[in-house]
């Protein structure tokens, strides 16, 4: 593909070059070809014009992943309006708040979400559009209503011959123009709208074009991360789309069963995911095999070892569809046991690091050069530094600077000033190390760090990783109990407990024995002094990380 300096130029080029290829599919549902997408974008542009939408106006999108969501998004950014993706899991009052706070003039949404919304609480909206067929759910503007009623006629007038690849060309945006506002949280007190420029989106997409150059037009992709998050939107949707790939959206909640069905059908070369999904698949599909006595024995016989590991790798490759070239894991660190196992069988996975504020990429390394426990090296057009006298050995807060970094938080100069310095360096809020070759190792979040009795830094995430690898532990949170002692809150692996027919009243004793074993590995100042069993799963953010602040005072 020809190098372009603008995101909209990449989108236009892909539409023209891949005109008759499949572009977007709702898994086991409707498929749009690239020419269908181009026509729909052209029609939405006409609708925007009629509605009086100007460049820089905000348009919100709130719906489950779907081909229509992607079409609406591409239409918004190629028009020059500002996209405001909102997670469909947010509660109605959060959606009302974000639509209003972002000053959105239009809202694209699903029927099920719209039914629970109150238009009176979104006074700035001119209209709402149903994602399924782009019909109007609400119109407060005569010109919007008329534009929608006569859309096919207006389209016919604009393209009297027929709509051809040569009709696809979009305005050249400037790289510091605002493209997107992405909210890191939905609640009124916490909503910070990350402002990302066209330059940031282009830089992230360009890195994927250069770094994942084995992905070709026509290749299938399974998109399972929410498009309202930058990781799912950029790496899993925009990037394969500009390469002419065929993106398949899982419109239902992606359970391991649904995901594996999709892998078998689409046979993707690239999988972009979060640790939770990979860990679930490996724990349910592979680890039970390894636990069998004969397998355990054979893994210790040197000659059988390689052949057996090869067989396991083959089996796992099949689980992922049989054609996998690389799995990119982001959002959090990978469980050490799973990482060790994947390395042992030489499975092509790599762990990256990013955040919404960098749209999202900060670091990545192809799997051949990946190092254990690391999340790779800093990406192109970005620099990173560690606020530490000895970054390789003494952890410090990580700071980044470069093309991917946000412009600030929308209408929130105080929050912007807290993280973004006038010289362009931004605090990530993460604590980590950087070795001599530039490999980055994340230790934990700055705000989660607990100060030990003699001023030592304790990173609860590191303790939790160890604890989560112990028998019958599904997930855990380590907190301070107010008296300077550490307590582990544990949600047991009930599936396994029931499978092994362990009486529930024995769980406390089992967990205490786990803690005893764990403490032998931990330094004196970070010993766990108590364990509390949780009756239900920890509450998670839409990115599937635990909402730690809820549990801070539960010890």
Short mmCIF file of C-alpha atoms in Angstrom, two decimals, residues 9-498:
data_model
loop_
_atom_site.label_atom_id
_atom_site.label_comp_id
_atom_site.label_asym_id
_atom_site.label_seq_id
_atom_site.Cartn_x
_atom_site.Cartn_y
_atom_site.Cartn_z
CA UNK A 9 -6.22 9.40 2.84
CA UNK A 10 -5.57 5.84 4.10
CA UNK A 11 -9.32 5.25 4.55
CA UNK A 12 -10.12 6.57 1.04
CA UNK A 13 -7.29 4.56 -0.53
CA UNK A 14 -8.49 1.32 1.09
CA UNK A 15 -12.08 1.90 -0.06
CA UNK A 16 -10.94 2.47 -3.66
CA UNK A 17 -8.37 -0.38 -3.76
CA UNK A 18 -10.58 -3.02 -2.13
CA UNK A 19 -13.91 -2.02 -3.73
CA UNK A 20 -15.30 -5.56 -4.18
CA UNK A 21 -13.76 -7.22 -1.13
CA UNK A 22 -15.70 -7.97 2.07
CA UNK A 23 -14.95 -5.22 4.60
CA UNK A 24 -17.11 -5.54 7.73
CA UNK A 25 -19.22 -8.45 8.99
CA UNK A 26 -21.44 -8.84 12.03
CA UNK A 27 -20.30 -12.39 12.88
CA UNK A 28 -22.90 -14.85 11.53
CA UNK A 29 -24.85 -11.88 10.19
CA UNK A 30 -24.74 -9.19 7.50
CA UNK A 31 -21.56 -8.37 5.51
CA UNK A 32 -20.69 -5.01 3.94
CA UNK A 33 -18.20 -4.89 1.09
CA UNK A 34 -15.83 -1.95 0.81
CA UNK A 35 -18.06 -0.33 -1.85
CA UNK A 36 -21.09 -0.64 0.53
CA UNK A 37 -19.10 1.14 3.23
CA UNK A 38 -18.07 3.88 0.77
CA UNK A 39 -21.72 4.46 -0.26
CA UNK A 40 -22.94 4.56 3.33
CA UNK A 41 -20.20 7.07 4.28
CA UNK A 42 -21.21 9.26 1.30
CA UNK A 43 -24.87 9.16 2.38
CA UNK A 44 -24.03 10.00 6.01
CA UNK A 45 -21.91 12.94 4.81
CA UNK A 46 -24.98 14.26 2.93
CA UNK A 47 -27.07 13.78 6.09
CA UNK A 48 -24.47 15.65 8.20
CA UNK A 49 -24.47 18.53 5.71
CA UNK A 50 -28.26 18.73 5.84
CA UNK A 51 -28.25 18.66 9.62
CA UNK A 52 -25.89 21.65 9.59
CA UNK A 53 -23.06 19.68 11.18
CA UNK A 54 -19.84 21.65 10.82
CA UNK A 55 -16.23 20.45 11.05
CA UNK A 56 -15.29 20.18 14.70
CA UNK A 57 -18.87 19.46 15.83
CA UNK A 58 -19.18 16.45 18.13
CA UNK A 59 -21.00 13.24 17.19
CA UNK A 60 -21.42 10.53 19.86
CA UNK A 61 -21.54 6.76 19.19
CA UNK A 62 -22.95 4.42 21.82
CA UNK A 63 -23.68 0.84 20.80
CA UNK A 64 -22.40 -2.72 20.79
CA UNK A 65 -19.62 -3.53 18.33
CA UNK A 66 -21.10 -3.82 14.83
CA UNK A 67 -20.35 -3.08 11.19
CA UNK A 68 -22.80 -0.16 11.39
CA UNK A 69 -20.89 1.34 14.36
CA UNK A 70 -17.68 1.18 12.31
CA UNK A 71 -19.38 2.77 9.25
CA UNK A 72 -20.74 5.63 11.39
CA UNK A 73 -17.30 6.17 12.94
CA UNK A 74 -15.52 6.28 9.54
CA UNK A 75 -18.20 8.70 8.27
CA UNK A 76 -17.68 11.04 11.25
CA UNK A 77 -13.88 11.28 11.04
CA UNK A 78 -13.70 11.54 7.22
CA UNK A 79 -16.25 14.39 7.41
CA UNK A 80 -14.11 16.32 9.88
CA UNK A 81 -16.50 16.06 12.83
CA UNK A 82 -15.24 14.87 16.24
CA UNK A 83 -16.17 11.29 17.21
CA UNK A 84 -17.19 10.63 20.81
CA UNK A 85 -17.27 6.84 21.40
CA UNK A 86 -19.23 5.89 24.55
CA UNK A 87 -19.18 2.37 26.02
CA UNK A 88 -22.54 0.64 25.63
CA UNK A 89 -22.14 -0.84 29.15
CA UNK A 90 -22.40 2.61 30.73
CA UNK A 91 -25.59 3.24 32.70
CA UNK A 92 -28.17 5.67 31.21
CA UNK A 93 -27.28 8.55 33.56
CA UNK A 94 -23.61 8.20 32.54
CA UNK A 95 -24.57 8.26 28.85
CA UNK A 96 -26.73 11.39 29.40
CA UNK A 97 -23.81 13.03 31.20
CA UNK A 98 -21.21 12.20 28.52
CA UNK A 99 -23.43 13.19 25.58
CA UNK A 100 -24.05 16.54 27.26
CA UNK A 101 -20.50 17.08 28.55
CA UNK A 102 -19.04 16.40 25.09
CA UNK A 103 -21.55 18.87 23.51
CA UNK A 104 -22.56 16.18 20.98
CA UNK A 105 -25.04 17.33 18.32
CA UNK A 106 -25.88 13.86 17.05
CA UNK A 107 -25.98 10.45 18.76
CA UNK A 108 -25.72 7.10 16.95
CA UNK A 109 -27.09 4.33 19.19
CA UNK A 110 -28.79 0.90 19.46
CA UNK A 111 -32.53 0.47 20.02
CA UNK A 112 -31.99 -1.32 23.37
CA UNK A 113 -29.85 1.58 24.68
CA UNK A 114 -32.15 4.30 23.33
CA UNK A 115 -35.17 2.80 25.13
CA UNK A 116 -33.52 3.59 28.48
CA UNK A 117 -32.39 7.11 27.59
CA UNK A 118 -34.28 10.35 28.20
CA UNK A 119 -33.85 12.92 25.38
CA UNK A 120 -34.86 15.68 27.82
CA UNK A 121 -31.58 15.05 29.65
CA UNK A 122 -29.58 15.57 26.42
CA UNK A 123 -30.68 19.10 25.52
CA UNK A 124 -27.84 19.84 23.08
CA UNK A 125 -28.70 16.98 20.70
CA UNK A 126 -30.20 17.87 17.32
CA UNK A 127 -31.00 14.24 16.69
CA UNK A 128 -30.39 10.56 17.39
CA UNK A 129 -29.75 7.94 14.70
CA UNK A 130 -30.45 4.21 14.99
CA UNK A 131 -27.25 2.31 14.19
CA UNK A 132 -29.05 -0.69 12.73
CA UNK A 133 -30.41 1.13 9.64
CA UNK A 134 -29.46 4.80 10.18
CA UNK A 135 -33.12 5.83 10.61
CA UNK A 136 -33.95 8.72 12.95
CA UNK A 137 -34.88 8.00 16.57
CA UNK A 138 -35.13 11.69 17.40
CA UNK A 139 -35.02 14.88 15.38
CA UNK A 140 -35.19 18.42 16.73
CA UNK A 141 -34.30 19.91 13.36
CA UNK A 142 -36.47 20.18 10.26
CA UNK A 143 -33.49 20.04 7.94
CA UNK A 144 -32.25 16.83 9.58
CA UNK A 145 -35.71 15.22 9.17
CA UNK A 146 -35.95 16.35 5.53
CA UNK A 147 -32.39 15.26 4.79
CA UNK A 148 -33.14 11.75 6.12
CA UNK A 149 -36.48 11.49 4.28
CA UNK A 150 -34.92 12.44 0.92
CA UNK A 151 -31.49 10.85 1.43
CA UNK A 152 -31.60 8.45 -1.55
CA UNK A 153 -32.85 11.22 -3.82
CA UNK A 154 -30.10 13.60 -2.65
CA UNK A 155 -27.51 10.85 -3.13
CA UNK A 156 -28.80 10.22 -6.68
CA UNK A 157 -28.52 13.94 -7.50
CA UNK A 158 -24.97 14.14 -6.20
CA UNK A 159 -23.84 11.00 -8.08
CA UNK A 160 -26.09 10.91 -11.18
CA UNK A 161 -24.09 8.28 -13.15
CA UNK A 162 -23.38 5.77 -10.42
CA UNK A 163 -21.17 5.79 -7.38
CA UNK A 164 -17.65 4.74 -8.39
CA UNK A 165 -14.24 4.34 -6.70
CA UNK A 166 -13.17 7.68 -8.25
CA UNK A 167 -15.95 9.38 -6.24
CA UNK A 168 -14.18 8.50 -2.98
CA UNK A 169 -11.97 11.32 -1.79
CA UNK A 170 -12.01 13.09 1.57
CA UNK A 171 -10.66 16.38 2.80
CA UNK A 172 -7.08 16.48 4.04
CA UNK A 173 -7.23 17.07 7.77
CA UNK A 174 -4.41 18.81 9.61
CA UNK A 175 -2.58 16.57 12.07
CA UNK A 176 -3.26 18.74 15.14
CA UNK A 177 -7.01 18.93 14.47
CA UNK A 178 -9.17 17.22 17.11
CA UNK A 179 -10.45 13.85 15.83
CA UNK A 180 -11.87 12.11 18.87
CA UNK A 181 -12.83 12.49 22.54
CA UNK A 182 -12.59 9.24 24.49
CA UNK A 183 -13.90 9.16 28.06
CA UNK A 184 -11.86 7.09 30.50
CA UNK A 185 -14.85 6.75 32.84
CA UNK A 186 -18.56 7.39 32.63
CA UNK A 187 -19.33 8.72 36.09
CA UNK A 188 -19.91 12.43 36.60
CA UNK A 189 -17.10 12.89 39.13
CA UNK A 190 -14.49 11.03 37.14
CA UNK A 191 -15.26 11.60 33.47
CA UNK A 192 -12.12 12.72 31.73
CA UNK A 193 -12.53 13.12 27.98
CA UNK A 194 -9.17 12.35 26.36
CA UNK A 195 -8.71 14.63 23.32
CA UNK A 196 -6.86 12.85 20.51
CA UNK A 197 -5.78 14.54 17.30
CA UNK A 198 -5.85 13.14 13.77
CA UNK A 199 -2.03 13.06 14.08
CA UNK A 200 -2.24 10.73 17.09
CA UNK A 201 -4.62 8.33 15.31
CA UNK A 202 -2.49 8.43 12.14
CA UNK A 203 0.74 7.75 14.12
CA UNK A 204 -0.81 4.72 15.88
CA UNK A 205 -2.18 3.32 12.61
CA UNK A 206 1.11 3.99 10.77
CA UNK A 207 2.99 2.03 13.44
CA UNK A 208 0.69 -0.98 12.84
CA UNK A 209 1.12 -0.67 9.06
CA UNK A 210 4.92 -0.70 9.44
CA UNK A 211 5.18 -3.24 12.28
CA UNK A 212 2.56 -5.82 11.27
CA UNK A 213 3.40 -5.91 7.58
CA UNK A 214 2.35 -9.55 7.11
CA UNK A 215 -1.34 -8.69 7.26
CA UNK A 216 -2.74 -8.50 3.70
CA UNK A 217 -5.94 -7.41 1.93
CA UNK A 218 -8.63 -10.06 2.38
CA UNK A 219 -7.18 -11.46 5.63
CA UNK A 220 -9.81 -12.09 8.31
CA UNK A 221 -9.81 -10.37 11.72
CA UNK A 222 -11.98 -11.16 14.74
CA UNK A 223 -12.72 -7.92 16.56
CA UNK A 224 -13.72 -8.66 20.15
CA UNK A 225 -12.55 -5.64 22.13
CA UNK A 226 -14.99 -2.73 22.55
CA UNK A 227 -14.59 -0.18 19.76
CA UNK A 228 -15.40 2.53 22.29
CA UNK A 229 -11.87 1.86 23.64
CA UNK A 230 -8.79 3.00 21.74
CA UNK A 231 -7.15 -0.44 21.82
CA UNK A 232 -10.10 -2.12 20.06
CA UNK A 233 -10.81 0.86 17.81
CA UNK A 234 -7.30 1.52 16.46
CA UNK A 235 -5.49 -1.84 16.49
CA UNK A 236 -8.47 -4.08 15.80
CA UNK A 237 -10.66 -1.95 13.51
CA UNK A 238 -9.05 1.09 11.80
CA UNK A 239 -5.69 -0.61 11.18
CA UNK A 240 -7.02 -3.79 9.48
CA UNK A 241 -9.61 -1.71 7.59
CA UNK A 242 -6.98 0.52 5.97
CA UNK A 243 -5.11 -2.65 4.96
CA UNK A 244 -8.14 -4.05 3.14
CA UNK A 245 -8.76 -6.83 5.67
CA UNK A 246 -12.14 -8.40 6.46
CA UNK A 247 -13.14 -7.36 10.01
CA UNK A 248 -15.62 -9.64 11.82
CA UNK A 249 -17.36 -8.14 14.85
CA UNK A 250 -18.57 -10.31 17.71
CA UNK A 251 -21.91 -8.62 18.32
CA UNK A 252 -22.68 -10.85 21.33
CA UNK A 253 -20.76 -10.83 24.62
CA UNK A 254 -17.50 -12.59 23.74
CA UNK A 255 -17.56 -15.77 25.87
CA UNK A 256 -14.68 -18.20 25.21
CA UNK A 257 -17.10 -20.46 23.28
CA UNK A 258 -18.28 -17.67 20.93
CA UNK A 259 -14.69 -16.47 20.47
CA UNK A 260 -13.44 -19.94 19.54
CA UNK A 261 -16.31 -20.43 17.06
CA UNK A 262 -15.26 -17.17 15.41
CA UNK A 263 -11.56 -18.18 15.33
CA UNK A 264 -12.47 -21.49 13.67
CA UNK A 265 -14.54 -19.74 11.00
CA UNK A 266 -12.40 -16.63 10.32
CA UNK A 267 -8.95 -18.27 10.83
CA UNK A 268 -7.23 -14.98 11.78
CA UNK A 269 -3.47 -14.34 11.42
CA UNK A 270 -3.59 -11.60 14.06
CA UNK A 271 -5.48 -11.67 17.37
CA UNK A 272 -5.64 -8.58 19.57
CA UNK A 273 -6.89 -9.30 23.06
CA UNK A 274 -6.64 -8.79 26.83
CA UNK A 275 -4.99 -11.28 29.26
CA UNK A 276 -8.30 -12.42 30.75
CA UNK A 277 -9.52 -13.98 27.47
CA UNK A 278 -6.23 -15.76 26.66
CA UNK A 279 -5.85 -17.02 30.24
CA UNK A 280 -9.40 -18.42 30.23
CA UNK A 281 -8.84 -20.25 26.92
CA UNK A 282 -5.50 -21.72 28.03
CA UNK A 283 -6.71 -22.65 31.51
CA UNK A 284 -9.80 -24.43 30.11
CA UNK A 285 -8.33 -25.95 26.92
CA UNK A 286 -4.67 -26.70 27.66
CA UNK A 287 -3.81 -26.84 31.36
CA UNK A 288 -6.27 -29.71 32.10
CA UNK A 289 -4.36 -31.80 29.50
CA UNK A 290 -1.04 -31.06 31.19
CA UNK A 291 -2.38 -32.12 34.57
CA UNK A 292 -2.87 -35.74 33.43
CA UNK A 293 -0.28 -38.01 35.13
CA UNK A 294 1.11 -39.41 31.85
CA UNK A 295 1.56 -35.90 30.41
CA UNK A 296 3.25 -34.71 33.60
CA UNK A 297 5.64 -37.65 33.44
CA UNK A 298 6.39 -37.21 29.73
CA UNK A 299 7.17 -33.51 30.15
CA UNK A 300 10.19 -34.59 32.21
CA UNK A 301 11.58 -36.99 29.61
CA UNK A 302 14.06 -34.94 27.52
CA UNK A 303 13.45 -36.56 24.10
CA UNK A 304 9.67 -36.82 24.34
CA UNK A 305 9.61 -33.27 25.71
CA UNK A 306 10.10 -31.43 22.38
CA UNK A 307 7.69 -33.64 20.48
CA UNK A 308 5.06 -33.28 23.17
CA UNK A 309 5.51 -29.50 23.35
CA UNK A 310 5.18 -29.39 19.55
CA UNK A 311 1.89 -31.32 19.80
CA UNK A 312 0.59 -28.93 22.46
CA UNK A 313 1.56 -25.95 20.30
CA UNK A 314 -0.28 -27.52 17.34
CA UNK A 315 -3.38 -28.05 19.46
CA UNK A 316 -3.31 -24.45 20.72
CA UNK A 317 -2.74 -23.11 17.20
CA UNK A 318 -5.89 -24.98 16.12
CA UNK A 319 -7.86 -23.45 19.04
CA UNK A 320 -6.96 -20.02 17.60
CA UNK A 321 -8.06 -20.97 14.09
CA UNK A 322 -4.89 -22.59 12.71
CA UNK A 323 -3.30 -19.60 10.92
CA UNK A 324 -2.14 -17.44 13.80
CA UNK A 325 1.00 -15.37 13.19
CA UNK A 326 0.82 -13.29 16.35
CA UNK A 327 -1.34 -12.64 19.40
CA UNK A 328 -0.97 -9.14 20.86
CA UNK A 329 -1.96 -8.86 24.50
CA UNK A 330 -2.56 -5.48 26.09
CA UNK A 331 -4.51 -3.82 28.90
CA UNK A 332 -2.62 -5.60 31.71
CA UNK A 333 0.26 -7.99 32.35
CA UNK A 334 -0.12 -11.67 31.57
CA UNK A 335 -0.29 -14.31 34.31
CA UNK A 336 3.33 -15.54 34.87
CA UNK A 337 2.42 -19.24 34.61
CA UNK A 338 0.62 -18.71 31.32
CA UNK A 339 3.46 -16.54 29.97
CA UNK A 340 6.08 -19.12 30.98
CA UNK A 341 4.08 -21.91 29.36
CA UNK A 342 3.56 -19.97 26.09
CA UNK A 343 7.28 -19.20 25.92
CA UNK A 344 8.15 -22.82 26.52
CA UNK A 345 6.11 -23.99 23.52
CA UNK A 346 7.37 -20.98 21.47
CA UNK A 347 3.87 -19.69 20.86
CA UNK A 348 3.82 -16.36 18.96
CA UNK A 349 2.44 -13.93 21.53
CA UNK A 350 3.63 -10.50 22.57
CA UNK A 351 2.60 -8.12 25.35
CA UNK A 352 2.22 -4.43 24.54
CA UNK A 353 1.63 -1.37 26.73
CA UNK A 354 -0.52 1.66 26.13
CA UNK A 355 -3.18 3.97 27.49
CA UNK A 356 -6.15 5.94 26.16
CA UNK A 357 -4.08 9.13 26.50
CA UNK A 358 -1.68 7.82 23.82
CA UNK A 359 -4.40 6.60 21.48
CA UNK A 360 -3.28 3.89 22.74
CA UNK A 361 0.28 2.76 21.83
CA UNK A 362 3.33 3.32 24.04
CA UNK A 363 5.35 0.13 23.57
CA UNK A 364 5.42 -3.13 21.63
CA UNK A 365 7.98 -5.64 20.35
CA UNK A 366 7.40 -8.48 17.87
CA UNK A 367 7.25 -11.85 19.61
CA UNK A 368 10.64 -13.00 18.27
CA UNK A 369 12.33 -10.19 20.26
CA UNK A 370 10.01 -10.13 23.28
CA UNK A 371 11.54 -10.57 26.76
CA UNK A 372 9.89 -12.31 29.74
CA UNK A 373 7.88 -9.93 31.92
CA UNK A 374 8.45 -7.01 29.55
CA UNK A 375 5.92 -5.10 27.46
CA UNK A 376 8.40 -4.26 24.70
CA UNK A 377 10.19 -1.10 23.60
CA UNK A 378 8.80 2.37 22.94
CA UNK A 379 7.01 2.75 19.58
CA UNK A 380 7.97 5.06 16.68
CA UNK A 381 7.48 8.82 17.09
CA UNK A 382 7.41 8.40 20.90
CA UNK A 383 10.00 8.68 23.69
CA UNK A 384 9.82 7.36 27.23
CA UNK A 385 11.76 8.06 30.43
CA UNK A 386 11.73 6.68 33.96
CA UNK A 387 11.91 9.07 36.90
CA UNK A 388 14.57 7.09 38.75
CA UNK A 389 18.30 7.45 39.52
CA UNK A 390 18.81 3.92 38.12
CA UNK A 391 15.90 3.05 35.74
CA UNK A 392 17.10 -0.53 35.14
CA UNK A 393 17.05 -1.45 38.84
CA UNK A 394 15.08 1.17 40.80
CA UNK A 395 11.46 1.56 39.67
CA UNK A 396 10.13 5.04 38.96
CA UNK A 397 7.15 6.77 37.37
CA UNK A 398 7.16 6.49 33.56
CA UNK A 399 6.80 9.62 31.42
CA UNK A 400 6.10 9.74 27.67
CA UNK A 401 6.30 12.35 24.95
CA UNK A 402 5.57 12.33 21.22
CA UNK A 403 3.09 12.19 18.38
CA UNK A 404 0.67 9.75 20.07
CA UNK A 405 0.18 11.84 23.23
CA UNK A 406 -3.24 13.47 23.78
CA UNK A 407 -3.96 17.21 23.56
CA UNK A 408 -5.41 17.18 27.08
CA UNK A 409 -8.71 16.42 28.85
CA UNK A 410 -11.80 18.07 27.32
CA UNK A 411 -12.97 21.08 29.38
CA UNK A 412 -10.74 19.98 32.28
CA UNK A 413 -7.56 22.10 32.40
CA UNK A 414 -6.84 21.13 36.04
CA UNK A 415 -6.74 17.38 35.28
CA UNK A 416 -4.67 18.12 32.14
CA UNK A 417 -2.11 20.17 34.10
CA UNK A 418 -1.74 17.30 36.62
CA UNK A 419 -0.37 14.89 34.01
CA UNK A 420 0.77 16.94 31.01
CA UNK A 421 3.69 19.37 31.36
CA UNK A 422 4.04 22.43 29.07
CA UNK A 423 7.14 20.81 27.47
CA UNK A 424 5.01 17.84 26.27
CA UNK A 425 6.09 15.17 28.78
CA UNK A 426 3.10 13.26 30.17
CA UNK A 427 3.02 11.19 33.37
CA UNK A 428 1.56 7.74 32.70
CA UNK A 429 0.85 7.16 36.40
CA UNK A 430 2.53 3.77 36.00
CA UNK A 431 5.64 2.67 37.85
CA UNK A 432 8.22 0.61 36.02
CA UNK A 433 11.79 -0.05 34.97
CA UNK A 434 13.54 0.45 31.63
CA UNK A 435 16.60 -1.72 30.94
CA UNK A 436 19.72 -0.76 28.96
CA UNK A 437 18.15 -1.94 25.66
CA UNK A 438 15.00 0.08 26.26
CA UNK A 439 12.72 -2.81 27.30
CA UNK A 440 9.95 -1.62 29.62
CA UNK A 441 8.75 -3.54 32.71
CA UNK A 442 5.60 -2.33 34.46
CA UNK A 443 5.50 -2.80 38.24
CA UNK A 444 2.12 -1.26 39.06
CA UNK A 445 0.03 1.89 39.17
CA UNK A 446 1.52 4.82 41.09
CA UNK A 447 -1.81 5.36 42.90
CA UNK A 448 -2.05 1.67 43.96
CA UNK A 449 1.39 1.63 45.56
CA UNK A 450 1.38 0.91 49.31
CA UNK A 451 4.10 2.32 51.52
CA UNK A 452 5.69 -0.40 53.70
CA UNK A 453 6.45 -0.02 57.43
CA UNK A 454 9.93 1.40 56.80
CA UNK A 455 9.11 3.33 53.64
CA UNK A 456 9.46 0.40 51.21
CA UNK A 457 7.35 0.51 48.04
CA UNK A 458 4.89 -2.38 47.86
CA UNK A 459 3.20 -3.07 44.51
CA UNK A 460 -0.01 -5.00 45.24
CA UNK A 461 -0.30 -6.12 41.59
CA UNK A 462 2.94 -8.11 41.89
CA UNK A 463 1.67 -9.97 44.98
CA UNK A 464 -1.73 -10.59 43.34
CA UNK A 465 -0.08 -12.15 40.29
CA UNK A 466 1.63 -14.72 42.51
CA UNK A 467 -1.51 -15.36 44.53
CA UNK A 468 -3.67 -15.80 41.40
CA UNK A 469 -1.41 -18.70 40.36
CA UNK A 470 -2.18 -20.64 43.55
CA UNK A 471 -4.70 -23.48 43.85
CA UNK A 472 -8.40 -22.54 43.77
CA UNK A 473 -7.78 -18.78 43.41
CA UNK A 474 -9.67 -17.10 40.55
CA UNK A 475 -8.71 -13.47 41.34
CA UNK A 476 -7.52 -11.36 44.24
CA UNK A 477 -6.96 -7.82 45.51
CA UNK A 478 -4.34 -6.97 48.15
CA UNK A 479 -5.26 -4.05 50.42
CA UNK A 480 -4.00 -2.36 53.57
CA UNK A 481 -6.22 -2.84 56.63
CA UNK A 482 -5.73 0.58 58.21
CA UNK A 483 -3.26 -0.77 60.77
CA UNK A 484 -0.41 -1.02 58.27
CA UNK A 485 -1.03 -4.74 57.62
CA UNK A 486 -1.69 -6.35 54.22
CA UNK A 487 -4.82 -8.44 53.70
CA UNK A 488 -5.73 -10.50 50.62
CA UNK A 489 -9.32 -10.42 49.35
CA UNK A 490 -9.80 -13.61 47.34
CA UNK A 491 -12.55 -14.72 44.98
CA UNK A 492 -12.19 -18.52 44.74
CA UNK A 493 -12.17 -20.52 41.50
CA UNK A 494 -15.58 -22.06 42.23
CA UNK A 495 -15.71 -24.04 38.98
CA UNK A 496 -12.60 -25.95 40.06
CA UNK A 497 -13.70 -26.18 43.71
CA UNK A 498 -17.00 -27.82 42.67
#
